[in-house]
CSV table of C-alpha atoms in Angstrom, one decimal:
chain,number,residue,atom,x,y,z
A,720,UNK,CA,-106.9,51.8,-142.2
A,721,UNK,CA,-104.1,52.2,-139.1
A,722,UNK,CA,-101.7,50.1,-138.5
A,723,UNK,CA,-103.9,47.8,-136.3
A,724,UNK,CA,-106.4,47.2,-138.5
A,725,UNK,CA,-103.4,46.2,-141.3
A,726,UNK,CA,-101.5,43.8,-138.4
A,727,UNK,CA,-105.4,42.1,-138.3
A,728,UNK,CA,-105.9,41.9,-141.8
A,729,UNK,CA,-102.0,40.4,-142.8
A,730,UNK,CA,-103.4,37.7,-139.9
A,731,UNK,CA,-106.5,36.7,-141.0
A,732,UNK,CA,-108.2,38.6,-137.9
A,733,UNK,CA,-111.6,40.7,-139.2
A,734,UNK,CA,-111.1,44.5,-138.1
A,735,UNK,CA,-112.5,45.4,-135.2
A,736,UNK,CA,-112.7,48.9,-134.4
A,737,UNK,CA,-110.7,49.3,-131.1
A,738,UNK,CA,-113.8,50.6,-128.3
A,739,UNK,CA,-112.4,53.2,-125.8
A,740,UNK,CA,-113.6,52.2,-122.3
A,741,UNK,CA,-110.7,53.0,-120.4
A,742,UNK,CA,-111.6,56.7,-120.5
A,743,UNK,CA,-114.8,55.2,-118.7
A,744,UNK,CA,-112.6,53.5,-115.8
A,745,UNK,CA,-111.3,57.0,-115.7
A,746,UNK,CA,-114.2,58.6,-114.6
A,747,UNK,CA,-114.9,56.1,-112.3
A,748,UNK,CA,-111.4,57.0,-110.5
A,749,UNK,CA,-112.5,60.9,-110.7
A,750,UNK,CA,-115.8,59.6,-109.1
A,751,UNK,CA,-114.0,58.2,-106.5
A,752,UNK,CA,-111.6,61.2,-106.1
A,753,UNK,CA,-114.2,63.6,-106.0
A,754,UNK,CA,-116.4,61.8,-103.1
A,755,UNK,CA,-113.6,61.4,-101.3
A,756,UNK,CA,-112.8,64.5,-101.2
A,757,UNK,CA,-115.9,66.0,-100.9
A,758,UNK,CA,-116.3,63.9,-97.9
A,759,UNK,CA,-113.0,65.2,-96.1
A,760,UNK,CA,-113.9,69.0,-96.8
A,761,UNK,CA,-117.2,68.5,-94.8
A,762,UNK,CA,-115.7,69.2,-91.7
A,763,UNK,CA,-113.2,72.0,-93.5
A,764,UNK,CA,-116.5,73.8,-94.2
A,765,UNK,CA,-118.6,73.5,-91.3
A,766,UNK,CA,-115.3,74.3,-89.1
A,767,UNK,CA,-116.3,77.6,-88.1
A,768,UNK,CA,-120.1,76.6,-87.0
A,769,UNK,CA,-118.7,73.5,-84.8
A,770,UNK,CA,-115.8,75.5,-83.4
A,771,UNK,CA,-119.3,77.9,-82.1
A,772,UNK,CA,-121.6,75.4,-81.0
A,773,UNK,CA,-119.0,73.2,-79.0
A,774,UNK,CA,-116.6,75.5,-78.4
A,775,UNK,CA,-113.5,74.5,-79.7
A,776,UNK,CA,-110.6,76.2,-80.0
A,777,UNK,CA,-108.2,76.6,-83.5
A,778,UNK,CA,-105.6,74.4,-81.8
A,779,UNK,CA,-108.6,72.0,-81.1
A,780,UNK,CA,-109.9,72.1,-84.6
A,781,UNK,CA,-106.4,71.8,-85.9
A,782,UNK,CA,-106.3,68.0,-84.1
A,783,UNK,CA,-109.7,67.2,-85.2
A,784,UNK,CA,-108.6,67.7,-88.7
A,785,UNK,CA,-105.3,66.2,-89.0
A,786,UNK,CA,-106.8,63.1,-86.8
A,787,UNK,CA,-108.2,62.0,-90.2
A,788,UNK,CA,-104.7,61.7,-91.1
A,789,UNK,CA,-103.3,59.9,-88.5
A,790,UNK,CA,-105.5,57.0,-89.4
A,791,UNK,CA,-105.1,57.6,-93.5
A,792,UNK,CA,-101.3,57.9,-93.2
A,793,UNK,CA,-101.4,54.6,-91.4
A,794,UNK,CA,-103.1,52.6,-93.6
A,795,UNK,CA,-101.9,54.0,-96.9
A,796,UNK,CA,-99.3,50.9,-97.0
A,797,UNK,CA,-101.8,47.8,-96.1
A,798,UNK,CA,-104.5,49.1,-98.2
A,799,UNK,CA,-101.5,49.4,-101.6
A,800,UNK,CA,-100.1,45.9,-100.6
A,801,UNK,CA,-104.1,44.8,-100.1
A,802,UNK,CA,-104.9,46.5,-103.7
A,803,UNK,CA,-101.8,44.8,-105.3
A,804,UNK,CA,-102.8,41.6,-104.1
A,805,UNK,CA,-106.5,41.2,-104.3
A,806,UNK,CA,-107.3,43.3,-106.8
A,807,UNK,CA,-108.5,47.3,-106.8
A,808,UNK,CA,-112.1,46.5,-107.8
A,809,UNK,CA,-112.8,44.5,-104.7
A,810,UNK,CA,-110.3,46.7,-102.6
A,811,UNK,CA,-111.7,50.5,-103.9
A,812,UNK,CA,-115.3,49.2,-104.3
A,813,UNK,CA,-115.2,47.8,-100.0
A,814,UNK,CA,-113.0,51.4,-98.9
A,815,UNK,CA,-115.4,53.7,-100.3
A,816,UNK,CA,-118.4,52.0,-98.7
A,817,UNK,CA,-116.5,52.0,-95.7
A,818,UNK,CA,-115.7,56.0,-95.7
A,819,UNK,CA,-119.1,56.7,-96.6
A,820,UNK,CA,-120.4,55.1,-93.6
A,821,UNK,CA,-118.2,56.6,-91.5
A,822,UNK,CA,-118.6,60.1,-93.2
A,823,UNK,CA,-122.2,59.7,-92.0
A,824,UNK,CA,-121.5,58.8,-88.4
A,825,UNK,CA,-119.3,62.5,-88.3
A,826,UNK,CA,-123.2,64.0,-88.3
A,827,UNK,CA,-124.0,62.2,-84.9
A,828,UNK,CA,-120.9,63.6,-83.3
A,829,UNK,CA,-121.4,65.5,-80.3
A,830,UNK,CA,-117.9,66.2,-78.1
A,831,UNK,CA,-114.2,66.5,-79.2
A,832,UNK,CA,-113.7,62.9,-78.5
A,833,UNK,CA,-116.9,61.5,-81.2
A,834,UNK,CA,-115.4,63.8,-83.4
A,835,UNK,CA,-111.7,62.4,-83.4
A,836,UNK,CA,-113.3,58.7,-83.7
A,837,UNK,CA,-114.9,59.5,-86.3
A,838,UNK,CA,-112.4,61.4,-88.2
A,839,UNK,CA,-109.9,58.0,-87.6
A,840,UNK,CA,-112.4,55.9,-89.3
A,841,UNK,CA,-112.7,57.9,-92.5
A,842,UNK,CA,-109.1,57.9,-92.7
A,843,UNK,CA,-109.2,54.1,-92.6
A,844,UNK,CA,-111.5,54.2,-95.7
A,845,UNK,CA,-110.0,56.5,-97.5
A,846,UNK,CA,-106.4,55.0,-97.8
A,847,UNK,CA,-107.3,53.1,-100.3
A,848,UNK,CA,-108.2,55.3,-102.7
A,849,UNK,CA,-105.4,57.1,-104.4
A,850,UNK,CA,-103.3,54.0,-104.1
A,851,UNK,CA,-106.3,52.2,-105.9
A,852,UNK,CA,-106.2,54.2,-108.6
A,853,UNK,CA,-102.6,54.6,-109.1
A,854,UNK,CA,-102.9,50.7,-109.9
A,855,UNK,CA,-105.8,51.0,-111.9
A,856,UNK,CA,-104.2,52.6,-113.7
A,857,UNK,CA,-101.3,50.5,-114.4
A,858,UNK,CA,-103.2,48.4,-115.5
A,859,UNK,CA,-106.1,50.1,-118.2
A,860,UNK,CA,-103.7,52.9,-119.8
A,861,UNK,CA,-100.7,52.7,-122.4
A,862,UNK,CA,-97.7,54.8,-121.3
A,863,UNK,CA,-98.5,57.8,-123.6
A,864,UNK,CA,-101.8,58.3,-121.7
A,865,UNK,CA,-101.2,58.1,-118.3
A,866,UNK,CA,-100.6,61.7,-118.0
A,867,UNK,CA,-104.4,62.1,-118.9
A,868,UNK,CA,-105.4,59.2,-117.5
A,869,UNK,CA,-104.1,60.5,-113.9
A,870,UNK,CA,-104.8,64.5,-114.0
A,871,UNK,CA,-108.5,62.9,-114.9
A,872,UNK,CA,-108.8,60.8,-111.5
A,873,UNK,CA,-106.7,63.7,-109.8
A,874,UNK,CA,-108.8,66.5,-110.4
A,875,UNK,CA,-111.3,64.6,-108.7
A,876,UNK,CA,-110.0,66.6,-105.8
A,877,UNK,CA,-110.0,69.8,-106.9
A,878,UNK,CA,-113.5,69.0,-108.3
A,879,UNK,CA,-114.9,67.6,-104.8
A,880,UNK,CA,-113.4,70.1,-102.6
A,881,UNK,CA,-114.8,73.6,-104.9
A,882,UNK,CA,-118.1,72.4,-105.5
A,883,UNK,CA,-118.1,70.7,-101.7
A,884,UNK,CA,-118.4,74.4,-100.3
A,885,UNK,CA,-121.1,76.0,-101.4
A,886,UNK,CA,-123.0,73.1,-101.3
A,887,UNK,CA,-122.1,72.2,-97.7
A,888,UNK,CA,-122.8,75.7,-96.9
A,889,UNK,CA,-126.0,75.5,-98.6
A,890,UNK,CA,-127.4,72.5,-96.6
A,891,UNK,CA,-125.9,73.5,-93.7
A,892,UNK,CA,-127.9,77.1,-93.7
A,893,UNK,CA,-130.9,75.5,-94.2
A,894,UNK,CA,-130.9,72.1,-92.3
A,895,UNK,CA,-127.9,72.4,-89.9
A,896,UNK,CA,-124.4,71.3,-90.2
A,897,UNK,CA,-125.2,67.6,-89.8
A,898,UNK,CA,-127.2,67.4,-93.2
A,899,UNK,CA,-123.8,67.2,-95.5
A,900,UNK,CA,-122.1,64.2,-93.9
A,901,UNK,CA,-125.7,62.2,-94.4
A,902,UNK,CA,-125.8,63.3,-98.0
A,903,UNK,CA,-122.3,63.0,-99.4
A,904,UNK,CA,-122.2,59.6,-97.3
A,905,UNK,CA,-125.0,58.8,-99.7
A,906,UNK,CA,-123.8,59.7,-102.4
A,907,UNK,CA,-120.8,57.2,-102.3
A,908,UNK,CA,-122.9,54.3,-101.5
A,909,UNK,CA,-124.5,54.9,-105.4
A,910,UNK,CA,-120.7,55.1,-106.5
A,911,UNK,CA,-120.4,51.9,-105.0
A,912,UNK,CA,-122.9,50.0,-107.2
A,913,UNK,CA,-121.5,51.8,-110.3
A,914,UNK,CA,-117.8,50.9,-110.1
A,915,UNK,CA,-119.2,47.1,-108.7
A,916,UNK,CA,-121.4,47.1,-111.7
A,917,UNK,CA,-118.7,48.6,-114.4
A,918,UNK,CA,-115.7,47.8,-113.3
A,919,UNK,CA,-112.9,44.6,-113.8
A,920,UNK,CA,-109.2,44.2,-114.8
A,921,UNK,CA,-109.2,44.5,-119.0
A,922,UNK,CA,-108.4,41.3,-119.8
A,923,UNK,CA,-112.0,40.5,-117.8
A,924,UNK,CA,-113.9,43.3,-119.1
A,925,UNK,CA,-117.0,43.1,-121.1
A,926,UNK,CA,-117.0,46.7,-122.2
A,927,UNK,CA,-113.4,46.4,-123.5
A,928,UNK,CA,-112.9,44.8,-127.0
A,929,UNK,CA,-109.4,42.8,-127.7
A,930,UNK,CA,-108.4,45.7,-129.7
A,931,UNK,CA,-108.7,48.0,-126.6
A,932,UNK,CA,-107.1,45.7,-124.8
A,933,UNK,CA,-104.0,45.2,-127.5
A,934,UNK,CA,-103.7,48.7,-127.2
A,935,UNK,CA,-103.3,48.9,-123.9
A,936,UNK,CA,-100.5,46.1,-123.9
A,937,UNK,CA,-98.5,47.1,-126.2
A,938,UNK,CA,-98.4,50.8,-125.1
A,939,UNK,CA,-96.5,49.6,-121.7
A,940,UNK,CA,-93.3,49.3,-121.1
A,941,UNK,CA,-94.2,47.4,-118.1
A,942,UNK,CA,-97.3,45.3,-118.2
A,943,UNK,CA,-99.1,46.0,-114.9
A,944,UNK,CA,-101.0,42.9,-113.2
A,945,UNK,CA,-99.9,40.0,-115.5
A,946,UNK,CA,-99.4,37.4,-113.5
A,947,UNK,CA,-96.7,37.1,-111.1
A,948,UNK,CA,-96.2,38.3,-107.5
A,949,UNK,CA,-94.7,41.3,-105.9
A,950,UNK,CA,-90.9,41.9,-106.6
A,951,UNK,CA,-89.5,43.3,-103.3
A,952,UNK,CA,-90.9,43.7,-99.7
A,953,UNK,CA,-92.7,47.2,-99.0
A,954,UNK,CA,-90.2,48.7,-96.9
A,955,UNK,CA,-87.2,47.3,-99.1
A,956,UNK,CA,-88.4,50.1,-102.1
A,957,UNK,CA,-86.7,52.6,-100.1
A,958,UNK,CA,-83.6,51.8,-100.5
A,959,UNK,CA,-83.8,53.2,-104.0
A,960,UNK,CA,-83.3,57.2,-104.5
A,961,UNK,CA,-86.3,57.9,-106.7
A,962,UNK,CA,-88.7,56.6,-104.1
A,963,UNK,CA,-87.3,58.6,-101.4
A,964,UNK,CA,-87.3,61.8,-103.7
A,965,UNK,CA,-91.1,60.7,-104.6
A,966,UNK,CA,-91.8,60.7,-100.5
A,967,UNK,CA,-90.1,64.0,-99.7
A,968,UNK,CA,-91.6,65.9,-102.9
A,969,UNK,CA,-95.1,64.6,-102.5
A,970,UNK,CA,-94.8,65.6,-98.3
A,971,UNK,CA,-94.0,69.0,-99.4
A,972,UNK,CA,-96.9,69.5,-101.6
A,973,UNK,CA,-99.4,67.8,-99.6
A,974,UNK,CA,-98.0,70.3,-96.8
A,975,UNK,CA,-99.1,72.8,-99.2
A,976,UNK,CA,-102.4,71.4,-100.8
A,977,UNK,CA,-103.8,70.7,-97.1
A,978,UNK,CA,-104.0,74.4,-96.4
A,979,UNK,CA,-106.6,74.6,-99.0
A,980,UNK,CA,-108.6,71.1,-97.8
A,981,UNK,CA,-108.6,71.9,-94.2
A,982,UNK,CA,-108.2,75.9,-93.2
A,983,UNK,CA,-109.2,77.7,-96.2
A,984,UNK,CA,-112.4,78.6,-95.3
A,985,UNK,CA,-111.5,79.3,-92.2
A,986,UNK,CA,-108.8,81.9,-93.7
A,987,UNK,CA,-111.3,83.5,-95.4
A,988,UNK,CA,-114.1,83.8,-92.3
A,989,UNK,CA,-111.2,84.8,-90.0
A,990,UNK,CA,-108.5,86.8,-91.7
A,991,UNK,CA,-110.8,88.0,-94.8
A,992,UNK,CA,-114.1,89.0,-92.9
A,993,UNK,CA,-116.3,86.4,-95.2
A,994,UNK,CA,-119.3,85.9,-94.5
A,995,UNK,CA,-120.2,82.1,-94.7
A,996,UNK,CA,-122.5,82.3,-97.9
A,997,UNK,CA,-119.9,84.6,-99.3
A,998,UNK,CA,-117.2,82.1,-98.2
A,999,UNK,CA,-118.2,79.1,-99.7
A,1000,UNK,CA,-118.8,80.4,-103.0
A,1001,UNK,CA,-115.0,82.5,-103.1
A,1002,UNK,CA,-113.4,79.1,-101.6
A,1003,UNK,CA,-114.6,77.6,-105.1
A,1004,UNK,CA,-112.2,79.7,-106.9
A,1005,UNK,CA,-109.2,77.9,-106.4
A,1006,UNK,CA,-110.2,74.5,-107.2
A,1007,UNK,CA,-111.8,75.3,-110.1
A,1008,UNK,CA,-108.7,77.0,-111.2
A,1009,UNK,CA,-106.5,74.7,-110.7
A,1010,UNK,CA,-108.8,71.7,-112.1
A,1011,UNK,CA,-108.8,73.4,-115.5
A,1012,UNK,CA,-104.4,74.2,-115.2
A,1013,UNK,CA,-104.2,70.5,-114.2
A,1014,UNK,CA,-105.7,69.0,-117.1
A,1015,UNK,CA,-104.2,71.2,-119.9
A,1016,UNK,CA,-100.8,70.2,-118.1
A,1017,UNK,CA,-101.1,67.1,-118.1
A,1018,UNK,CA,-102.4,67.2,-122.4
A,1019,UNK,CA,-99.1,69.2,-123.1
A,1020,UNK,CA,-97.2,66.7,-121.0
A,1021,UNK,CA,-98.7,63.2,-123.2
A,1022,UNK,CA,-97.7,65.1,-126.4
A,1023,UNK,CA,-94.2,66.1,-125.0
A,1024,UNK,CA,-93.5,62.5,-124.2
A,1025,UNK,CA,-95.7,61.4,-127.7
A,1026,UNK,CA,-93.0,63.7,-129.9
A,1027,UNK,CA,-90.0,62.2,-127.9
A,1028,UNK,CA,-89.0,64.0,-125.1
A,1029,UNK,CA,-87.5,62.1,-122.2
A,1030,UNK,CA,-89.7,61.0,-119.5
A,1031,UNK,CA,-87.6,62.0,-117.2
A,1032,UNK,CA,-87.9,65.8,-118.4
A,1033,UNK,CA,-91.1,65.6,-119.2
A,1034,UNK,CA,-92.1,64.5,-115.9
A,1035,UNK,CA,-89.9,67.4,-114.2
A,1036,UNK,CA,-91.4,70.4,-116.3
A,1037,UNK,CA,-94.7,69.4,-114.4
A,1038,UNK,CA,-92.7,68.7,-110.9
A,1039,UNK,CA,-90.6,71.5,-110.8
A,1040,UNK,CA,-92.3,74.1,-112.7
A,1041,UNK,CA,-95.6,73.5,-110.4
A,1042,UNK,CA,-94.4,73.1,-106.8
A,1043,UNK,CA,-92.1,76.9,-107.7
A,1044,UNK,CA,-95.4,78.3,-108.8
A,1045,UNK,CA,-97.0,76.8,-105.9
A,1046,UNK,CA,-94.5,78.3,-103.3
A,1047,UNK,CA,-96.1,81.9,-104.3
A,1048,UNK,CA,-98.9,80.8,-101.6
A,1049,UNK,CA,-95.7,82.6,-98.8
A,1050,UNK,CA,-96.7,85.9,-100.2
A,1051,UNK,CA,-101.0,86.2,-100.2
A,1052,UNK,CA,-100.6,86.9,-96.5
A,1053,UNK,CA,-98.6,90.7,-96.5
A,1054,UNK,CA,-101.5,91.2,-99.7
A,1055,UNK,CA,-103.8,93.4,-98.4
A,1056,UNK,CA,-107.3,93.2,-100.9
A,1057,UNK,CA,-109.0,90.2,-100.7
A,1058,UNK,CA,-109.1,90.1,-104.2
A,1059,UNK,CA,-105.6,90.2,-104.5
A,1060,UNK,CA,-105.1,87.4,-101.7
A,1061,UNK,CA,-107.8,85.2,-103.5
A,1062,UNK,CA,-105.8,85.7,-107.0
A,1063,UNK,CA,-102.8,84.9,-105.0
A,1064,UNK,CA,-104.1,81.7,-103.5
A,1065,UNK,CA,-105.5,80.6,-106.9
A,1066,UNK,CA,-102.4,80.6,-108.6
A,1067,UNK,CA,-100.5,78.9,-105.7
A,1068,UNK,CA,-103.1,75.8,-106.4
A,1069,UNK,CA,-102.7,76.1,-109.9
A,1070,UNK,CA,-99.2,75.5,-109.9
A,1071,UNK,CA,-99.6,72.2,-106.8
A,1072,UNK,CA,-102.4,71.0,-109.9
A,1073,UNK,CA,-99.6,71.6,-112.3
A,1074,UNK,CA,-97.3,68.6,-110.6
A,1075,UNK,CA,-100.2,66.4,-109.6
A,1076,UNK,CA,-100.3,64.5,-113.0
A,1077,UNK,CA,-96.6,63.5,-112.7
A,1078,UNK,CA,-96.9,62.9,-108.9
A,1079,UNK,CA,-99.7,60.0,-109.7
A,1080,UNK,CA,-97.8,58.9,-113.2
A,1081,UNK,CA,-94.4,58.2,-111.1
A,1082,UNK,CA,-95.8,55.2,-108.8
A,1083,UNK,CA,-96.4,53.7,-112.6
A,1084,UNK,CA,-93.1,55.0,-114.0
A,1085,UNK,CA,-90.6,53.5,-111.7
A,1086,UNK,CA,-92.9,50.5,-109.6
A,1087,UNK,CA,-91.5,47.4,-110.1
A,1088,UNK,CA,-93.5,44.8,-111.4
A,1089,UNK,CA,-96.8,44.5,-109.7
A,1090,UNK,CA,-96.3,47.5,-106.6
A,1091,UNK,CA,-98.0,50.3,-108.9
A,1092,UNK,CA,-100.3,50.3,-106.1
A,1093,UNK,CA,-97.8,49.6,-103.1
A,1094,UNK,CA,-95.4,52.8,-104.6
A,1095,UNK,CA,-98.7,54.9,-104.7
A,1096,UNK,CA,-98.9,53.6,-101.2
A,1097,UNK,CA,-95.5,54.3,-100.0
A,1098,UNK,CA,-95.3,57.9,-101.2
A,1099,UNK,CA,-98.9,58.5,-100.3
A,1100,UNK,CA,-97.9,57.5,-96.4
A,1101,UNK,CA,-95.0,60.2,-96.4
A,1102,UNK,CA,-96.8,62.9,-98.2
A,1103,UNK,CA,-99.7,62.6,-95.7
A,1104,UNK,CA,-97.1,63.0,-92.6
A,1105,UNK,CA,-97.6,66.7,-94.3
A,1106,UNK,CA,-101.1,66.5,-93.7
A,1107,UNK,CA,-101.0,65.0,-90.0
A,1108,UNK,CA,-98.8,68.4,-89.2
A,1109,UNK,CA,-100.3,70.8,-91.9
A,1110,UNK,CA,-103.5,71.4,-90.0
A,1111,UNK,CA,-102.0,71.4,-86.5
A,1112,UNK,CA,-98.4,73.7,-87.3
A,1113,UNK,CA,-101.1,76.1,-88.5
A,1114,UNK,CA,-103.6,75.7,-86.1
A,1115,UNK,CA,-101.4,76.1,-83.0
A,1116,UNK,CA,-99.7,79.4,-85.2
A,1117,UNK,CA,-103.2,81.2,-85.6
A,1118,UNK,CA,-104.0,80.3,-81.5
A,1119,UNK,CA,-100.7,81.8,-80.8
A,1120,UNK,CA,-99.9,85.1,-83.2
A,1121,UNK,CA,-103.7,85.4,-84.2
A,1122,UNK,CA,-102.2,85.3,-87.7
A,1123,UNK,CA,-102.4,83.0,-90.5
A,1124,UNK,CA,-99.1,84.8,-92.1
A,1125,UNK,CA,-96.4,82.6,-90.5
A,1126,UNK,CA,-98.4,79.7,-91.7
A,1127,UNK,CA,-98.5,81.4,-95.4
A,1128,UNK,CA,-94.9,81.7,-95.4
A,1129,UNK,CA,-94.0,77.7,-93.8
A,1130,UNK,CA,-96.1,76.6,-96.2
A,1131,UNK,CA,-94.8,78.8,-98.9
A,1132,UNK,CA,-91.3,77.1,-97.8
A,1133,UNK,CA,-92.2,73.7,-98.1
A,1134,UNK,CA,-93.3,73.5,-101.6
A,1135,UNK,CA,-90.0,75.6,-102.4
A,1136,UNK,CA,-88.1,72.7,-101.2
A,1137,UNK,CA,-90.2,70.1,-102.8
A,1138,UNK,CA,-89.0,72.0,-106.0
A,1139,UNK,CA,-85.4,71.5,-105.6
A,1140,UNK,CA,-86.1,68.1,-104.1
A,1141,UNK,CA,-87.2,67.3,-107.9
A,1142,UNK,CA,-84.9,69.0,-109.6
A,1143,UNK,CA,-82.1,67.8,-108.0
A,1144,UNK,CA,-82.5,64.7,-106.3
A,1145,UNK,CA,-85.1,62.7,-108.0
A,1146,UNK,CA,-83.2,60.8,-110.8
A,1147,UNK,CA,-84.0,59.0,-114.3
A,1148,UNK,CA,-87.6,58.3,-114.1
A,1149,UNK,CA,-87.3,54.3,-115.3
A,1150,UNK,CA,-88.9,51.1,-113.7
A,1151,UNK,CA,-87.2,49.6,-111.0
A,1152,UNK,CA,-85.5,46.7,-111.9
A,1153,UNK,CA,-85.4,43.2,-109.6
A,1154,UNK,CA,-83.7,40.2,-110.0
């Protein structure tokens, strides 16, 4: 009998075996992950067929793409405050009907114009999601799991944008590059019912038992969504240190990470001679990598902090140790094999899935009470600055050197200084504390 099941008996309470539905909520958030991004590398993957058929050029593609971020980047900070204050199921649930719809409208696009529109409205949708999650988790997880708890949700990404390719580029040989935006728009619209069906705060849930929900309480240092209102204004969270090192390290990795979501495939159809079948099968390497690194860091990082290691180190190993890995993506461009470039590229993402865990764990780590989901926000609206310039820094390089090393090696920088940003300037990880 553990130590629950004693507390209940000394009480009078009959044992109840504790259920386990949190791990359920987590798939839900990798669910969510995963759509999303499978619906932001659509257009990654059909790039190089649209650039034909309406002509565009790379520095025209390159504002197509980041237009989605415009919009996202925008919105990160409503859609935290929204999730903090009326909840993430009806929040989440209403954003990823929204960026399904508009994921579908991308197939009806016809000039550069439609295809900007359209790329602003998924970026609306979208906002929510990582911000979402950041509180939902907050909220279902004990401290020693959140590690998990996040890679799980996280690798949602990695998940969404490998196995988007080659299925993108399947549907796209056989029924036209317009096929994918209908389908995965679909295919969040069943998501939809799921998480409405599935999904409440604990304390509401009828899939989590009171011993679940024990658990969960008395695993947090800082009980998420308890009553109470927000402690500080949005903007007055940056006059803290941690949460600018959490915006500057998480805009030099999304710098990085962006190169894979937006023109990867296009790397390897340019630069590497792919063709597109070819392509969309080799762009799955990466992700796939990198899904598996990412969730065997984030297990090693729950039993560092389990066996009583610091947070604060704990959470660095994963910071620092993954964006210097990640800075390796400088040299794949001087490699001349595309095997070797591939390799290259792979462990570059490995490393940026290395640090993704703690990135998502810190908005719970240092929020003060109730702005899990507004912190999420905040550094999520920063790191995506990286993804507004990202796509068109490289785009307007390839148009002008017909190279995508320059590119390599700014990208290569960034994440270097996004290591030393963590090592050095981001402090005690703790929770912020208001009076």
């Amino acid at each position: 009998m553990n130590e629950n099941a004693y507390a209940q008996v000394n009480q009078g309470v009959p044992f109840q075996k504790r259920t386990n539905f949190r791990w359920k909520v987590a798939l839900l958030m990798f669910g969510a992950i995963a759509i999303n991004y499978l619906d932001r590398s659509n257009l990654s993957a059909a790039a190089p067929v649209i650039m034909k058929e309406f002509h565009f050029s790379a520095t025209e593609m390159g504002f197509i793409m980041s237009a989605f971020f415009f919009s996202y980047t925008l919105f990160q900070i409503p859609s935290g405050w929204l999730a903090d204050r009326l909840g993430q199921r009806l929040v989440l649930g209403g954003a990823v009907a929204w960026w399904s719809a508009a994921t579908m409208l991308i197939g009806l696009c016809n000039n550069f114009i439609s295809f900007i529109v359209s790329r602003i409205f998924l970026g609306i949708g979208e906002a929510a999601a990582y911000p979402s999650n950041a509180g939902v988790t907050a909220k279902w997880f004990p401290d020693r799991e959140r590690a998990r708890a996040t890679v799980i949700f996280d690798c949602g990404n990695k998940f969404g944008t490998a196995f988007a390719m080659p299925f993108i580029v399947w549907l796209m040989v056989h029924y036209g590059w317009k096929t994918p935006f209908i389908i995965s728009g679909l295919i969040g619209f069943v998501w939809v019912a799921l998480w409405w069906l599935y999904y409440t705060d604990p304390e509401k849930s009828k899939y989590a038992n009171q011993a679940e929900i024990d658990y969960i309480r008395n695993g947090q240092q800082l009980k998420e969504g308890i009553g109470g209102k927000a402690s500080l204004k949005w903007y007055q969270l940056l006059r803290y240190r941690n949460i600018r090192a959490m915006c500057i390290g998480f805009f030099m990795s999304n710098y990085a990470i962006y190169f894979y979501i937006t023109w990867f495939p296009t790397y390897l159809v340019q630069a590497r001679g792919m063709s597109l079948i070819k392509m969309g099968f080799v762009a799955m390497i990466p992700p796939l990598v990198a899904l598996t690194v990412g969730l065997i860091s984030a297990a090693i990082a729950d039993w560092l902090y389990a066996r009583g290691i610091p947070k604060t180190k704990v959470r660095k190993i994963n910071l620092v140790g993954g964006m210097l890995v990640g800075s390796s993506i400088a040299l794949a461009g001087f490699i001349q094999t595309d095997v070797g470039a591939v390799a290259l590229l792979t462990l570059s993402y490995s490393g940026l899935a290395c640090s993704g865990p703690a990135l998502w764990t810190l908005p719970g780590d240092v929020a003060p009470r109730n702005m899990t989901s507004t912190v999420g926000a905040l550094q999520n609206c920063v790191s995506n600055i990286g993804g507004i310039l990202g796509p068109i820094v490289t785009g307007y390089i390839v148009s002008t050197t017909h190279s995508f090393v320059p590119a390599l090696i700014i990208t290569g920088a960034a994440t270097l200084i996004g290591a030393l940003n963590y090592a050095f300037y981001l402090g005690e990880v703790k929770h912020i504390e208001v009076d």
